[in-house]
Amino acid sequence: MNYHDYGIVSGRMPTEDGRVPMSDGAGVVEAVGEGVEEFRAGDHVVSCFFPQWSDGPPPVADFSGTPGDGTDGYACEVVVRGANWFTKAPAGYSHAEAATLTTAGLTAWRALVVDGALKAGDTVLTLGTGGVSIFAAQIALAMGAEVIATSSSDEKLARLRDMGIRQTINYKTEGEWGARVQEMTGGRGVDHVIEVGGPATLPQSITACRIGGHIALIGVLTGASGEVPTAALMARQQRLQGLIVGSRSMQNDFVRALEVTGIRPVIDSSFPLDKIADAFRHEESGAHFGKIALTM
């Protein structure tokens, strides 16, 4: 379950009446059609956010082909889709774990590894405790990077520290958290910012990021538009890159990386499919830490 799914079911992101929601899904292959060689019956698979984007540069700037938005999604028991709509799931993952990868996991992977060229010794700033931010922290730690994380909840900050994140900031009590990040890094700033807030948080992210650093603009939780401090961004020679999830090829690379690193998704809670409304209410509350799953 993702913020995108909530946008659809709440009507904030208009789509066709009667649309089956949920962009992410995982399950077992029951049968394959003629000519399908990549999968066989019994394989565990996970869906792709952009089935039409196999590899290379992004060919799409909307959600017209995205399950749960432009086409029917995975809030159902059985689907029939083309082979390009899926990749193999990581070995040993439950279906609930695998379903967290499509949007949140792959977005974090692309932001840090594909676009950001993350390397050991880098410092990554994550905002909040949603799925993308937690995945980003896990990926960064697994690859030898340092993580600084923010949240408005001291309880959630304690859970982040339990994950191995040594430096945390409560952004409610520390309003100028960009300056605080500068202090934590000895005045250098972080190499990468996982920016999920949008207009209201971007100025602080620019302050927190090092000169020549990378800000991955992933979310718009604070609004779809707003003022951008372009002079500060330019003066600090930072790269602000917008992105939405990634390609099927990126997802295959991500799955292999998960199998090697042993990263397992953080799942806050699971709801049966017929309790999907309760699951969305839980997401709406903001009380969750990590992902919310629907199961059969």
XYZ file of C-alpha atoms in Angstrom:
296
model
C 0.000 0.000 0.000
C 1.404 3.363 -1.083
C 0.528 7.032 -0.913
C -0.287 6.773 -4.624
C -2.924 4.139 -3.872
C -4.395 6.354 -1.166
C -4.551 9.218 -3.675
C -6.603 7.033 -6.015
C -9.103 5.642 -3.512
C -9.568 9.002 -1.780
C -10.343 10.725 -5.086
C -7.385 13.091 -4.858
C -6.030 11.517 -8.034
C -9.001 11.055 -10.381
C -9.289 7.848 -12.383
C -11.972 5.812 -14.107
C -15.002 4.798 -12.042
C -14.820 1.192 -10.903
C -11.050 1.024 -11.138
C -9.525 -1.888 -9.186
C -6.927 -0.225 -6.913
C -3.430 -1.187 -5.721
C -0.354 -0.651 -7.897
C 1.740 -3.339 -6.188
C 1.072 -7.052 -6.099
C 2.881 -10.346 -5.671
C 1.846 -13.965 -5.955
C 2.309 -17.329 -7.650
C 2.218 -17.996 -11.392
C -0.651 -20.404 -12.087
C -0.046 -20.793 -15.820
C 1.871 -19.171 -18.687
C 0.897 -18.593 -22.276
C 2.593 -19.754 -25.446
C 6.023 -18.225 -25.981
C 6.591 -17.215 -22.351
C 10.061 -18.453 -21.393
C 11.012 -16.259 -18.406
C 8.370 -17.690 -16.053
C 6.832 -21.050 -15.299
C 3.962 -22.244 -13.142
C 4.890 -22.080 -9.471
C 7.235 -19.094 -9.781
C 6.864 -16.335 -7.208
C 6.592 -12.982 -8.959
C 6.126 -9.297 -8.153
C 4.477 -6.659 -10.322
C 6.055 -3.724 -12.163
C 4.830 -0.149 -11.703
C 5.466 0.784 -15.351
C 4.868 -2.406 -17.397
C 5.632 -0.454 -20.578
C 9.079 0.645 -19.331
C 11.435 -2.255 -19.813
C 14.821 -0.523 -19.883
C 16.596 2.675 -20.849
C 15.445 6.264 -20.277
C 11.907 6.882 -18.943
C 9.375 6.770 -21.814
C 6.352 7.870 -19.770
C 5.311 10.989 -17.857
C 1.934 9.867 -16.526
C 0.174 6.916 -14.902
C -1.860 5.800 -17.914
C -0.274 2.341 -17.869
C 0.177 2.010 -14.111
C -1.845 -0.722 -12.373
C -4.370 0.650 -9.918
C -4.476 3.977 -11.772
C -4.599 3.939 -15.586
C -5.410 0.220 -15.585
C -6.840 -2.199 -13.033
C -4.581 -3.065 -10.121
C -4.011 -5.939 -7.717
C -6.774 -5.685 -5.108
C -8.125 -9.004 -6.376
C -7.419 -12.726 -6.200
C -6.413 -13.510 -9.805
C -4.997 -11.452 -12.672
C -4.059 -12.229 -16.263
C -1.239 -10.001 -17.497
C 1.636 -9.998 -19.942
C 4.985 -11.400 -18.819
C 6.487 -7.891 -18.958
C 4.211 -6.876 -16.066
C 6.275 -8.897 -13.575
C 9.743 -9.865 -12.416
C 10.795 -12.755 -10.218
C 10.407 -12.064 -6.488
C 13.478 -12.333 -4.244
C 14.120 -15.891 -3.118
C 12.651 -16.565 0.318
C 10.402 -13.510 0.401
C 6.775 -13.845 1.415
C 4.244 -12.394 -1.022
C 3.608 -9.500 1.375
C 7.337 -8.732 1.513
C 7.689 -8.951 -2.265
C 4.751 -6.616 -2.865
C 6.560 -3.825 -0.996
C 9.268 -3.680 -3.675
C 7.336 -2.401 -6.685
C 6.887 1.225 -5.659
C 8.645 2.032 -2.400
C 11.634 -0.274 -2.714
C 12.423 0.394 -6.357
C 12.022 4.145 -5.903
C 14.617 4.121 -3.127
C 16.940 1.882 -5.173
C 16.732 4.119 -8.230
C 17.186 7.303 -6.198
C 20.322 6.121 -4.445
C 21.961 3.559 -6.703
C 20.827 4.258 -10.271
C 20.538 8.055 -10.182
C 22.722 8.798 -7.162
C 25.594 6.337 -7.736
C 25.648 5.625 -3.991
C 28.960 4.360 -2.643
C 30.398 3.310 0.695
C 31.252 6.317 2.829
C 28.450 8.517 1.457
C 25.951 10.121 3.822
C 22.220 9.861 3.135
C 19.423 11.932 4.676
C 15.998 10.300 4.823
C 12.798 12.155 5.705
C 10.122 10.399 7.753
C 9.395 6.714 8.228
C 7.352 5.829 5.161
C 8.218 2.930 2.900
C 10.576 4.783 0.546
C 12.538 6.395 3.365
C 12.969 3.155 5.311
C 14.006 1.244 2.198
C 16.495 4.020 1.392
C 17.974 3.757 4.876
C 18.269 -0.025 4.593
C 19.928 0.174 1.166
C 22.344 2.876 2.316
C 23.364 0.959 5.430
C 23.809 -2.286 3.485
C 26.108 -0.515 1.022
C 28.308 1.050 3.683
C 26.833 4.543 3.761
C 25.977 6.648 6.813
C 22.324 7.588 7.393
C 20.728 10.572 9.112
C 16.975 10.196 9.542
C 14.154 12.527 10.538
C 10.717 11.945 12.037
C 8.176 13.856 14.107
C 7.874 10.924 16.534
C 10.480 10.130 19.174
C 9.157 6.570 19.290
C 9.758 6.138 15.568
C 13.203 7.723 15.889
C 14.022 5.089 18.516
C 12.982 2.366 16.079
C 15.223 3.910 13.410
C 18.142 3.785 15.826
C 17.346 0.121 16.473
C 17.823 -0.395 12.716
C 21.385 0.911 12.988
C 20.827 4.575 12.158
C 23.064 6.426 14.588
C 21.940 10.019 13.962
C 18.285 11.086 14.082
C 16.390 14.384 14.232
C 12.884 15.197 15.427
C 11.835 17.763 12.829
C 8.995 19.049 15.022
C 11.275 20.094 17.850
C 14.161 20.948 15.495
C 12.514 23.217 12.929
C 15.782 24.202 11.256
C 16.806 20.603 10.691
C 18.824 21.475 7.613
C 21.253 23.440 9.772
C 21.275 20.599 12.292
C 22.329 18.183 9.545
C 25.150 20.560 8.648
C 26.321 20.429 12.271
C 26.135 16.634 12.327
C 28.307 16.401 9.216
C 30.902 18.931 10.337
C 29.629 21.586 7.965
C 29.901 19.392 4.854
C 26.283 18.348 4.373
C 24.952 15.017 3.142
C 25.663 13.508 -0.265
C 22.072 12.411 -0.920
C 18.666 13.573 0.295
C 15.581 11.373 -0.087
C 13.116 14.244 -0.427
C 9.554 12.986 0.068
C 7.947 16.141 1.426
C 8.051 18.538 -1.496
C 7.580 22.311 -1.281
C 7.586 22.719 2.514
C 10.679 20.573 3.132
C 12.784 21.287 0.040
C 14.424 24.470 1.433
C 15.672 22.537 4.463
C 16.854 19.709 2.217
C 18.881 22.167 0.136
C 20.495 23.465 3.325
C 21.224 19.917 4.513
C 22.755 18.767 1.223
C 26.441 19.308 0.488
C 27.737 21.541 -2.283
C 27.384 19.519 -5.472
C 25.176 16.970 -3.733
C 22.134 15.057 -4.972
C 18.509 15.610 -3.933
C 16.061 12.935 -5.130
C 12.616 14.546 -5.376
C 10.278 11.634 -4.774
C 7.196 12.853 -2.942
C 4.842 15.788 -2.643
C 3.403 15.099 0.801
C 3.327 18.832 1.578
C 1.732 19.881 -1.715
C 1.956 19.504 -5.475
C 3.578 22.897 -6.040
C 5.290 25.671 -4.143
C 8.195 28.068 -4.032
C 11.628 26.593 -4.765
C 14.705 28.483 -3.479
C 16.381 28.302 -6.869
C 19.178 30.719 -5.963
C 20.269 28.524 -3.050
C 20.046 25.401 -5.206
C 22.142 27.049 -7.905
C 24.689 28.540 -5.499
C 25.261 25.141 -3.898
C 25.474 23.543 -7.364
C 23.197 20.706 -6.312
C 21.405 18.246 -8.558
C 17.651 18.119 -7.932
C 16.219 15.130 -9.762
C 12.575 14.180 -9.920
C 11.742 10.513 -10.294
C 8.849 8.094 -10.215
C 9.715 4.458 -9.432
C 11.795 2.806 -12.194
C 12.042 0.344 -15.073
C 11.643 -3.422 -15.163
C 15.386 -3.772 -15.707
C 16.073 -1.714 -12.557
C 13.670 -3.947 -10.645
C 15.535 -7.083 -11.738
C 18.802 -5.523 -10.541
C 17.161 -4.544 -7.258
C 15.862 -8.071 -6.667
C 19.360 -9.490 -7.164
C 20.771 -6.910 -4.743
C 18.198 -7.847 -2.101
C 19.142 -11.504 -2.383
C 22.825 -10.661 -1.895
C 22.444 -8.120 0.921
C 19.707 -9.958 2.813
C 17.601 -6.807 3.248
C 14.056 -7.608 4.349
C 11.226 -5.067 4.109
C 9.829 -3.467 7.251
C 6.121 -4.314 7.336
C 4.074 -2.344 9.838
C 0.882 -4.401 9.574
C -1.155 -6.678 7.329
C -4.883 -6.591 6.610
C -7.044 -9.150 4.779
C -8.175 -7.969 1.353
C -11.786 -7.555 2.487
C -10.550 -5.066 5.139
C -8.911 -2.793 2.576
C -10.844 0.244 3.839
C -9.431 -0.302 7.338
C -5.953 -0.565 5.845
C -6.341 2.782 4.103
C -7.630 4.361 7.312
C -4.491 3.128 9.047
C -2.357 4.633 6.287
C -4.298 7.896 6.517
C -3.590 8.097 10.257
C 0.164 8.262 9.653
C 0.761 5.910 12.591
C 2.484 3.239 10.517
C 6.228 2.551 10.433
C 7.175 0.968 7.108
C 4.739 -0.738 4.771
C 1.108 -1.806 5.094
C 0.193 -5.027 3.286
C -3.012 -6.643 2.042
C -3.109 -10.425 2.137
C -5.484 -13.216 1.117
